[in-house]
Coordinates of C-alpha atoms and ligand atoms in Angstrom, one line a residue:
M1 CA 40.2 -50.5 -53.3
P2 CA 39.3 -48.7 -49.9
T3 CA 39.6 -50.5 -46.8
A4 CA 37.4 -52.6 -45.3
T5 CA 34.9 -51.8 -43.0
S6 CA 37.3 -53.3 -39.1
D7 CA 33.9 -54.5 -37.7
D8 CA 33.1 -57.9 -35.3
T9 CA 30.1 -58.1 -36.4
S10 CA 30.7 -58.2 -39.6
R11 CA 32.1 -61.6 -40.7
P12 CA 33.3 -62.4 -43.9
M13 CA 30.3 -63.9 -46.3
S14 CA 32.1 -65.8 -47.2
E15 CA 31.2 -67.4 -44.2
H16 CA 27.5 -67.1 -45.5
R17 CA 26.2 -71.1 -45.1
P18 CA 23.2 -71.1 -47.3
A19 CA 19.8 -72.4 -46.8
S20 CA 19.5 -76.1 -44.7
D21 CA 16.2 -77.6 -43.7
P22 CA 14.9 -76.9 -40.4
E23 CA 15.4 -80.8 -39.1
P24 CA 12.1 -82.9 -38.9
G25 CA 10.3 -82.8 -35.9
R26 CA 11.5 -79.8 -34.9
A27 CA 8.4 -78.0 -32.8
F28 CA 8.5 -75.4 -30.0
L29 CA 5.8 -75.7 -27.3
G30 CA 3.1 -76.8 -30.5
T31 CA 4.1 -74.4 -33.1
P32 CA 5.9 -76.5 -36.2
A33 CA 9.4 -75.3 -37.2
T34 CA 9.3 -74.0 -41.2
A35 CA 12.9 -72.9 -41.8
P36 CA 15.8 -74.2 -39.7
G37 CA 17.2 -72.2 -37.1
P38 CA 19.1 -72.8 -33.5
L39 CA 17.0 -75.1 -30.8
G40 CA 16.3 -73.9 -27.1
P41 CA 19.4 -75.0 -25.2
Q42 CA 21.8 -73.3 -28.0
M43 CA 19.9 -70.3 -27.7
L44 CA 20.2 -70.6 -23.9
R45 CA 23.4 -70.6 -23.9
A46 CA 23.9 -68.2 -26.7
F47 CA 22.1 -65.8 -23.9
S48 CA 24.7 -63.8 -22.6
A49 CA 26.2 -63.2 -25.8
I50 CA 22.3 -62.4 -27.4
R51 CA 22.2 -59.6 -24.1
A52 CA 25.4 -58.3 -25.1
N53 CA 26.2 -57.6 -28.9
P54 CA 21.8 -59.1 -30.2
L55 CA 22.9 -57.6 -34.1
E56 CA 26.6 -60.2 -33.0
Y57 CA 24.2 -62.9 -33.1
L58 CA 21.4 -62.5 -35.4
S59 CA 24.7 -62.0 -37.7
T60 CA 26.1 -65.9 -36.1
V61 CA 22.3 -67.0 -37.2
W62 CA 22.1 -65.5 -40.5
Q63 CA 25.7 -67.5 -41.1
E64 CA 25.2 -70.2 -39.6
Y65 CA 21.3 -71.1 -40.5
G66 CA 20.8 -69.0 -44.3
D67 CA 18.1 -66.1 -44.9
V68 CA 15.1 -67.0 -43.0
V69 CA 16.0 -68.3 -39.6
Q70 CA 13.1 -69.6 -36.7
F71 CA 13.7 -68.7 -33.0
P72 CA 13.1 -71.7 -31.0
I73 CA 10.3 -69.0 -29.5
P74 CA 6.5 -70.7 -29.9
R75 CA 5.0 -67.5 -28.9
P76 CA 5.2 -65.6 -30.8
P77 CA 6.6 -67.7 -34.0
S78 CA 9.9 -65.5 -34.3
Y79 CA 11.9 -65.4 -37.4
L80 CA 14.9 -63.6 -38.8
V81 CA 14.5 -62.5 -42.7
N82 CA 17.5 -61.5 -44.7
D83 CA 16.3 -63.1 -48.1
P84 CA 16.1 -59.8 -50.3
D85 CA 12.9 -60.3 -51.9
G86 CA 11.6 -61.7 -48.5
V87 CA 12.3 -58.9 -46.9
R88 CA 10.9 -56.8 -50.0
R89 CA 7.9 -58.6 -49.3
V90 CA 7.5 -57.6 -45.7
L91 CA 8.1 -53.6 -46.3
V92 CA 7.1 -53.2 -49.9
G93 CA 4.6 -56.4 -52.0
N94 CA 2.6 -57.4 -48.9
G95 CA 3.3 -54.3 -46.6
R96 CA -0.6 -54.7 -45.1
A97 CA -0.1 -58.2 -44.4
Y98 CA 2.9 -57.0 -41.2
G99 CA 1.9 -54.2 -38.3
K100 CA 3.9 -53.0 -35.5
S101 CA 2.7 -54.8 -32.9
T102 CA 5.9 -55.7 -31.7
I103 CA 8.1 -55.8 -28.3
Q104 CA 10.7 -52.8 -30.1
Y105 CA 7.9 -50.5 -31.1
R106 CA 6.1 -51.0 -27.2
S107 CA 8.9 -49.9 -25.4
L108 CA 10.3 -47.2 -27.6
S109 CA 6.0 -46.0 -27.2
L110 CA 6.9 -45.9 -23.5
V111 CA 8.3 -42.6 -24.7
T112 CA 7.4 -41.2 -28.1
G113 CA 3.3 -42.5 -27.0
E114 CA 1.8 -43.4 -30.2
G115 CA 3.8 -41.2 -32.2
L116 CA 4.4 -42.0 -36.1
L117 CA 6.7 -44.5 -35.8
V118 CA 5.3 -47.0 -33.1
A119 CA 1.8 -46.2 -34.0
D120 CA -0.4 -49.2 -35.8
T121 CA -1.8 -49.5 -39.1
E122 CA -5.2 -47.6 -38.6
P123 CA -4.4 -44.9 -36.0
W124 CA -1.1 -44.8 -38.8
R125 CA -3.5 -44.0 -41.9
R126 CA -5.0 -41.0 -39.7
Q127 CA -2.2 -39.7 -38.7
R128 CA 0.4 -39.9 -41.0
P129 CA -1.5 -36.9 -44.0
L130 CA -2.1 -34.8 -40.4
V131 CA 2.3 -34.7 -40.3
Q132 CA 3.4 -34.2 -43.5
P133 CA 2.9 -31.2 -43.9
A134 CA 5.4 -30.6 -41.3
F135 CA 7.7 -32.1 -44.2
H136 CA 6.9 -30.5 -46.9
H137 CA 9.3 -28.1 -49.0
E138 CA 9.6 -25.3 -47.0
T139 CA 11.0 -27.1 -43.6
L140 CA 13.9 -28.5 -46.4
D141 CA 14.4 -25.0 -46.9
H142 CA 14.6 -23.6 -43.1
L143 CA 16.3 -26.7 -42.7
V144 CA 19.5 -25.6 -44.9
G145 CA 19.5 -22.4 -42.5
H146 CA 19.5 -24.8 -39.3
V147 CA 22.7 -27.0 -40.5
D148 CA 24.9 -23.5 -41.7
T149 CA 24.4 -22.2 -37.6
A150 CA 25.0 -26.1 -36.4
V151 CA 28.1 -26.0 -38.5
Q152 CA 29.4 -22.4 -37.5
R153 CA 29.5 -23.6 -33.5
I154 CA 31.6 -26.7 -35.0
F155 CA 33.6 -24.6 -36.5
A156 CA 34.0 -22.4 -33.9
D157 CA 34.7 -25.1 -31.0
W158 CA 37.2 -26.6 -33.2
E159 CA 38.7 -23.2 -34.5
G160 CA 39.6 -22.9 -31.0
L161 CA 41.3 -26.1 -29.9
P162 CA 45.3 -26.5 -29.9
P163 CA 47.1 -27.7 -32.6
G164 CA 47.2 -31.5 -32.5
A165 CA 44.4 -31.8 -29.8
A166 CA 41.3 -34.7 -30.6
V167 CA 37.8 -33.6 -30.4
D168 CA 35.0 -36.7 -29.4
V169 CA 34.0 -36.6 -33.4
D170 CA 30.7 -38.5 -32.2
A171 CA 29.9 -35.9 -29.7
A172 CA 29.9 -33.1 -31.6
M173 CA 27.7 -34.8 -34.8
M174 CA 24.9 -35.0 -31.5
H175 CA 24.9 -31.8 -30.2
G176 CA 24.9 -30.7 -34.0
A177 CA 22.0 -33.1 -34.9
L178 CA 20.2 -32.1 -32.1
E179 CA 20.3 -28.6 -32.5
V180 CA 19.1 -28.8 -36.1
V181 CA 16.5 -30.9 -35.2
G182 CA 15.5 -28.7 -32.3
H183 CA 15.6 -25.5 -34.0
A184 CA 13.8 -27.3 -37.0
L185 CA 10.9 -28.4 -34.3
F186 CA 10.4 -25.1 -32.3
G187 CA 13.0 -22.1 -34.3
T188 CA 15.4 -20.6 -33.3
D189 CA 14.7 -19.1 -30.3
L190 CA 14.6 -22.1 -28.2
S191 CA 12.8 -22.0 -25.2
A192 CA 14.2 -23.2 -21.7
D193 CA 11.3 -26.0 -22.4
A194 CA 12.9 -27.0 -25.3
A195 CA 15.9 -27.5 -24.4
R196 CA 14.5 -29.6 -21.6
L197 CA 12.5 -31.9 -24.0
A198 CA 15.3 -32.9 -25.7
T199 CA 17.5 -33.9 -22.8
A200 CA 14.4 -35.9 -20.6
T201 CA 14.4 -37.2 -24.2
L202 CA 17.3 -38.4 -24.3
A203 CA 17.3 -39.1 -20.4
A204 CA 14.1 -41.3 -21.1
L205 CA 15.1 -43.1 -24.2
D206 CA 18.0 -44.4 -22.0
V207 CA 15.8 -45.6 -19.9
V208 CA 13.6 -47.5 -22.6
V209 CA 17.4 -49.0 -23.5
A210 CA 18.7 -50.9 -20.8
R211 CA 15.4 -52.3 -20.2
A212 CA 15.7 -54.1 -23.2
R213 CA 19.2 -55.2 -22.4
V214 CA 17.8 -57.4 -19.3
P215 CA 15.6 -60.6 -19.5
V216 CA 13.0 -59.8 -17.2
T217 CA 11.6 -56.1 -16.5
P218 CA 9.5 -55.4 -13.7
P219 CA 5.9 -53.8 -14.2
G220 CA 5.8 -49.5 -14.9
W221 CA 4.1 -49.8 -11.7
V222 CA 7.2 -51.0 -9.7
P223 CA 9.1 -48.3 -8.1
T224 CA 12.5 -49.7 -9.1
P225 CA 15.0 -46.4 -9.9
A226 CA 14.8 -47.1 -13.7
N227 CA 11.1 -46.8 -13.2
R228 CA 11.5 -44.2 -11.3
K229 CA 14.4 -42.5 -13.8
L230 CA 11.6 -43.0 -16.8
Q231 CA 8.3 -41.9 -15.5
G232 CA 10.2 -38.6 -14.4
A233 CA 11.7 -38.4 -17.6
V234 CA 7.5 -38.6 -19.1
R235 CA 7.0 -36.6 -16.5
E236 CA 9.1 -33.6 -17.6
L237 CA 8.7 -34.0 -21.4
D238 CA 4.5 -34.2 -21.4
D239 CA 5.1 -30.8 -19.5
A240 CA 7.5 -29.1 -21.2
V241 CA 5.3 -29.9 -25.1
R242 CA 1.7 -28.7 -22.7
R243 CA 3.5 -25.4 -22.1
M244 CA 5.0 -25.1 -25.2
M245 CA 1.5 -25.5 -27.0
T246 CA -0.4 -23.7 -24.8
A247 CA 2.0 -20.9 -26.0
R248 CA 1.5 -21.8 -29.3
R249 CA -2.3 -21.6 -29.5
R250 CA -2.5 -18.5 -27.2
E251 CA -0.7 -16.8 -30.0
P252 CA -1.4 -19.1 -32.9
A253 CA 1.3 -18.0 -36.2
E254 CA -0.3 -16.5 -39.2
V255 CA 2.6 -18.3 -41.1
P256 CA 3.7 -21.0 -39.8
K257 CA 7.7 -21.0 -38.3
D258 CA 8.7 -24.3 -37.4
M259 CA 7.5 -27.7 -37.5
L260 CA 5.3 -27.3 -34.3
D261 CA 3.9 -24.4 -35.6
L262 CA 2.9 -26.8 -38.9
L263 CA 1.3 -29.2 -36.7
L264 CA -0.5 -26.8 -34.3
A265 CA -1.9 -26.5 -37.3
S266 CA -2.6 -29.4 -39.8
H267 CA -6.2 -30.6 -40.4
D268 CA -7.8 -32.9 -43.0
D269 CA -10.6 -32.1 -45.4
T270 CA -13.3 -32.4 -42.5
G271 CA -11.2 -29.8 -40.4
A272 CA -9.7 -32.1 -37.7
G273 CA -6.4 -32.0 -36.2
L274 CA -4.3 -33.6 -34.2
T275 CA -4.7 -33.7 -30.4
S276 CA -2.9 -31.8 -28.4
S277 CA -1.6 -35.5 -27.0
E278 CA -1.0 -36.7 -30.9
V279 CA 0.7 -33.1 -30.7
R280 CA 3.4 -34.8 -28.0
D281 CA 3.6 -37.6 -29.6
Q282 CA 5.0 -36.5 -32.3
V283 CA 7.3 -33.9 -31.2
V284 CA 8.9 -36.6 -29.0
T285 CA 9.3 -38.5 -31.8
F286 CA 10.9 -36.4 -34.1
I287 CA 13.5 -35.9 -31.2
V288 CA 13.9 -39.7 -31.2
A289 CA 13.4 -40.3 -34.6
G290 CA 15.4 -38.0 -35.9
H291 CA 18.6 -37.2 -33.6
E292 CA 20.7 -39.8 -32.8
T293 CA 19.8 -41.4 -36.1
V294 CA 21.3 -38.6 -38.2
A295 CA 24.1 -38.7 -35.6
S296 CA 24.9 -41.9 -35.8
A297 CA 25.3 -41.8 -39.9
L298 CA 27.3 -38.4 -39.6
T299 CA 29.7 -40.4 -36.7
W300 CA 30.5 -43.2 -39.1
A301 CA 30.8 -41.3 -42.2
W302 CA 33.6 -39.3 -40.1
A303 CA 35.1 -42.7 -39.5
L304 CA 35.7 -44.3 -42.5
L305 CA 36.6 -41.6 -44.4
G306 CA 38.7 -41.1 -41.4
A307 CA 39.9 -44.7 -42.5
N308 CA 40.3 -43.7 -46.1
P309 CA 41.7 -40.2 -46.7
Q310 CA 42.0 -40.4 -50.7
V311 CA 37.6 -40.5 -50.3
Q312 CA 38.3 -37.6 -48.1
R313 CA 40.1 -35.2 -50.7
D314 CA 37.8 -36.3 -52.8
L315 CA 34.8 -34.3 -50.4
Q316 CA 37.2 -31.7 -50.1
D317 CA 38.1 -31.3 -53.7
E318 CA 34.0 -31.5 -54.6
S319 CA 33.2 -28.8 -51.5
D320 CA 36.0 -26.4 -52.8
S321 CA 34.7 -26.2 -56.3
V322 CA 30.8 -26.2 -55.4
L323 CA 30.6 -24.2 -52.2
G324 CA 34.0 -22.5 -52.2
G325 CA 34.0 -21.5 -48.2
R326 CA 30.0 -20.4 -48.2
P327 CA 27.6 -21.4 -46.1
A328 CA 25.8 -24.0 -48.4
T329 CA 22.0 -22.9 -50.0
F330 CA 19.3 -25.6 -50.7
S331 CA 19.9 -25.4 -54.4
D332 CA 23.6 -26.6 -53.8
Y333 CA 22.3 -29.8 -52.4
G334 CA 21.7 -31.4 -55.5
R335 CA 24.8 -30.4 -56.6
L336 CA 27.1 -32.6 -54.1
P337 CA 26.9 -35.9 -55.9
L338 CA 30.4 -37.3 -53.8
A339 CA 29.3 -36.2 -50.1
R340 CA 26.1 -37.4 -51.0
A341 CA 27.4 -41.5 -51.9
V342 CA 29.8 -41.1 -48.8
F343 CA 26.5 -40.5 -46.5
D344 CA 24.6 -43.4 -48.6
E345 CA 27.5 -45.8 -48.1
S346 CA 28.3 -44.9 -44.8
L347 CA 24.4 -45.7 -44.7
R348 CA 24.5 -49.4 -46.3
L349 CA 27.9 -50.3 -43.9
Y350 CA 26.5 -48.9 -40.5
P351 CA 22.4 -48.0 -41.0
P352 CA 21.8 -46.4 -38.0
A353 CA 18.6 -48.0 -37.7
W354 CA 20.1 -51.9 -37.7
L355 CA 16.7 -54.0 -36.6
I356 CA 13.4 -53.2 -37.8
T357 CA 10.5 -55.6 -36.6
R358 CA 7.2 -56.7 -37.9
R359 CA 3.7 -58.8 -36.6
S360 CA 1.8 -60.8 -39.7
R361 CA -1.8 -60.9 -39.7
E362 CA -1.7 -63.3 -41.6
A363 CA 0.1 -66.6 -42.5
D364 CA 2.5 -66.2 -45.2
V365 CA 5.5 -66.9 -47.9
L366 CA 9.3 -65.5 -47.1
G367 CA 12.3 -67.0 -49.1
G368 CA 10.2 -69.9 -49.8
R369 CA 9.5 -70.5 -45.8
E370 CA 6.3 -70.5 -44.3
I371 CA 5.2 -68.0 -41.9
P372 CA 2.2 -68.1 -39.9
A373 CA -0.2 -65.5 -39.5
G374 CA 1.4 -63.2 -35.8
S375 CA 4.9 -63.8 -36.2
L376 CA 7.4 -61.9 -35.3
I377 CA 9.4 -61.4 -38.2
I378 CA 13.0 -59.2 -37.7
L379 CA 14.6 -57.6 -39.7
S380 CA 18.1 -56.1 -40.0
P381 CA 19.5 -53.7 -42.7
W382 CA 23.1 -54.2 -41.7
L383 CA 22.7 -57.4 -42.5
L384 CA 20.7 -56.8 -45.7
H385 CA 23.6 -54.3 -46.7
R386 CA 26.3 -56.6 -46.5
H387 CA 24.4 -59.9 -48.3
P388 CA 26.9 -61.1 -50.9
A389 CA 24.2 -61.6 -53.6
V390 CA 23.3 -58.8 -54.1
W391 CA 26.6 -56.4 -52.6
A392 CA 29.9 -56.7 -54.3
D393 CA 32.7 -56.7 -52.2
P394 CA 29.9 -55.7 -49.0
E395 CA 32.7 -55.0 -46.5
S396 CA 34.5 -52.7 -48.5
F397 CA 34.1 -48.9 -48.7
T398 CA 33.3 -48.3 -51.8
P399 CA 31.1 -44.6 -52.3
D400 CA 31.3 -44.9 -56.1
R401 CA 29.1 -47.6 -55.9
F402 CA 26.4 -46.0 -55.8
L403 CA 27.6 -42.9 -58.0
S404 CA 27.8 -45.2 -60.9
G405 CA 24.5 -46.8 -60.4
R406 CA 25.8 -50.2 -59.8
A407 CA 23.9 -50.0 -56.2
D408 CA 20.5 -52.0 -55.7
R409 CA 18.9 -49.9 -53.8
T410 CA 15.7 -52.2 -53.9
A411 CA 18.1 -54.2 -50.9
F412 CA 18.8 -50.8 -49.6
I413 CA 16.2 -49.7 -46.6
P414 CA 18.7 -47.9 -44.0
F415 CA 15.0 -46.0 -44.1
G416 CA 13.2 -49.2 -44.5
A417 CA 10.7 -49.0 -47.6
G418 CA 7.0 -49.5 -48.8
L419 CA 3.9 -47.5 -46.9
R420 CA 6.1 -47.0 -43.3
Q421 CA 9.1 -45.6 -45.1
C422 CA 11.3 -43.1 -43.1
I423 CA 9.2 -40.0 -43.4
G424 CA 12.2 -37.7 -42.1
K425 CA 14.0 -38.5 -45.1
D426 CA 14.6 -36.1 -47.3
F427 CA 15.1 -33.7 -44.1
A428 CA 17.7 -36.4 -43.1
Y429 CA 19.7 -36.1 -46.7
V430 CA 20.3 -32.6 -46.4
E431 CA 21.3 -32.6 -43.1
G432 CA 23.5 -35.0 -43.6
V433 CA 25.3 -33.8 -47.0
L434 CA 25.5 -30.5 -46.0
M435 CA 26.7 -31.0 -43.2
L436 CA 29.1 -33.5 -44.3
S437 CA 30.3 -31.1 -47.0
S438 CA 30.1 -28.3 -45.3
I439 CA 33.0 -29.5 -42.8
A440 CA 34.5 -31.0 -45.3
G441 CA 35.9 -28.1 -46.6
R442 CA 37.3 -26.1 -43.7
F443 CA 39.1 -29.6 -42.1
H444 CA 40.4 -32.6 -42.4
L445 CA 39.8 -35.7 -39.9
S446 CA 41.5 -37.8 -39.5
F447 CA 42.6 -40.8 -36.9
P448 CA 45.2 -40.2 -34.0
E449 CA 48.5 -42.1 -33.6
G450 CA 47.0 -45.6 -33.4
G451 CA 43.5 -45.1 -34.0
R452 CA 41.5 -47.2 -35.4
L453 CA 37.2 -47.7 -36.7
P454 CA 35.9 -48.1 -33.6
R455 CA 33.3 -51.0 -32.4
A456 CA 29.9 -50.5 -33.1
E457 CA 27.5 -51.4 -30.5
P458 CA 23.7 -51.9 -31.7
L459 CA 21.2 -49.1 -28.9
V460 CA 18.4 -47.9 -30.1
T461 CA 21.0 -46.8 -33.4
V462 CA 24.4 -48.2 -33.6
R463 CA 26.8 -46.5 -31.7
P464 CA 31.0 -46.6 -31.7
V465 CA 31.9 -48.1 -28.2
G466 CA 34.6 -45.9 -26.8
G467 CA 33.1 -42.1 -28.9
L468 CA 34.9 -40.8 -32.1
P469 CA 37.9 -39.1 -31.1
M470 CA 40.0 -37.7 -33.9
L471 CA 42.1 -34.8 -35.5
V472 CA 40.7 -32.3 -36.6
T473 CA 43.8 -30.0 -39.5
N474 CA 42.0 -26.2 -40.3
R475 CA 42.5 -26.6 -44.1
T476 CA 41.8 -23.1 -44.9
Ligands
HEM1 C1 19.9 -41.0 -41.2 C2 18.7 -40.6 -39.9 C3 17.7 -41.7 -40.7 C4 17.7 -43.2 -40.4 C5 18.6 -43.8 -40.5 C6 16.1 -43.5 -39.9 C7 15.5 -44.7 -40.4 C8 14.3 -44.9 -40.2 C9 13.7 -46.4 -40.7 C10 14.5 -46.8 -40.7 C11 12.3 -46.0 -40.4 C12 11.4 -46.5 -40.4 C13 10.8 -48.1 -39.8 C14 10.5 -48.9 -39.9 O1 9.6 -49.8 -41.1 O2 9.7 -49.7 -38.7 C15 11.9 -44.7 -39.3 C16 10.6 -44.1 -39.9 C17 10.3 -43.1 -39.1 N1 11.3 -42.0 -39.1 FE1 13.6 -41.9 -40.1 N2 15.4 -41.9 -40.0 C18 16.4 -40.8 -40.0 C19 15.6 -39.1 -39.7 C20 14.5 -38.9 -39.5 C21 14.7 -37.7 -38.6 C22 15.3 -36.9 -39.3 C23 13.1 -38.0 -39.0 C24 12.3 -36.3 -37.9 C25 12.3 -35.4 -37.6 C26 12.2 -39.2 -38.8 C27 11.3 -39.6 -38.4 C28 10.4 -41.0 -38.5 C29 9.5 -41.1 -38.8 C30 8.3 -40.2 -38.1 C31 9.2 -42.4 -38.9 C32 7.9 -43.1 -38.9 C33 7.0 -42.6 -40.1 C34 6.2 -43.5 -40.2 O3 5.9 -45.2 -40.4 O4 5.1 -43.0 -41.1 N3 13.3 -39.9 -39.5 N4 13.0 -43.9 -39.5

């Protein structure tokens, strides 16, 4: 049996306790308790732990109180829902009754504006069909070439290393994924504006994450260093996108070459398209949503393959027989089932988007608990993917569960589910699977002496503390 993940956030689920009843009369400033959960003083005492690692805290309260946990917060009433049917109901069955007006998405919108990821239902309904053409088949076809460019650069970097040198695989995956999404968006002739845009997006995101970690954040108009950094980065973003759009609009492409051309050309039946500021918001959203997520998934896949060398050898065999060392093509994607299963199992254990939030528009019942209208609903793919009622031996890295059809995909939500499911899901699979298989064909990755799976830190995505140092050995 492959080794288990060794992460502090995931305690053995044998410790998971069934739901208890809320204490009678428990209420928070007039908001009645409808589900068990911590009391105010307990949560206050846990404050620094919550700030240090919110995911670990969610894991603890789930184990303590069960599948629906109510926090002692009156406005809005706030619940963690990890009941598999309840999660499905929020995202799929009754998805229309849940919107995105939550702190999580409002903070992200400081960077992404009203792009597709954070847009609440009404603006989203108009935007989604206009954005969809950017993810059509041709985009995925071109993507394969961009993945190969990134892979060849990684090969060149790693081949130049002295024997026995460790590389930071996390940094390599971050760089590779940024290159891929940048090329997909702006074509291969990356201008200085495109590079500046990507850097400014990441700088702005840093501030947003830092803000989420402090209890009180001064309003945006207060000139704190963080606010100034955020405003500077957003100004830079706006300028770079505006210049790129002006250049493209001056000479529109006859045949769209990249995702930016597709966004600029997109229109509905009435001929209306996305406004300039909407295109800006989607471009930034794609960088935010499509860079660190894929990189994080790939990093954890390599960490898990380092901890499970037999699976890595099987992956190498698959790559040798399908790719045989040549660059991957789009048709190879469907012929690499083990690479796909490894990517899926990594997404199960280390889902990059570890938190999904919603605001309920009407009263509902989730996991047998009444949920009032206006509640904050916290879902965590990380916790759902470890639910012992769904996943056998949830802590173990077993890609085979995805090959044998034993995996319950209804409780597998790394890309969300329902109406608001990730629009970049196929993009991520093509990139992730081809990148894993191509690299496995050329290099063997192992932990240096004494190395192990890094600790996971939940930031915008789940990140490895201290990066991922690994030894890379050329197999050819
Ligand atoms: C492994 C990689 C990825 C993961 C784990 C991931 C995860 C997610 C999740 C969980 C959601 C739903 C959030 C919610 O329901 O609140 C989402 C939405 C979204 N993702 Fe991804 N994503 C990935 C890759 C990408 C890529 C490559 C792109 C674009 C290039 C992208 C663009 C988006 C957009 C635009 C949305 C909003 C869709 C909508 O609401 O209509 N994602 N993603």
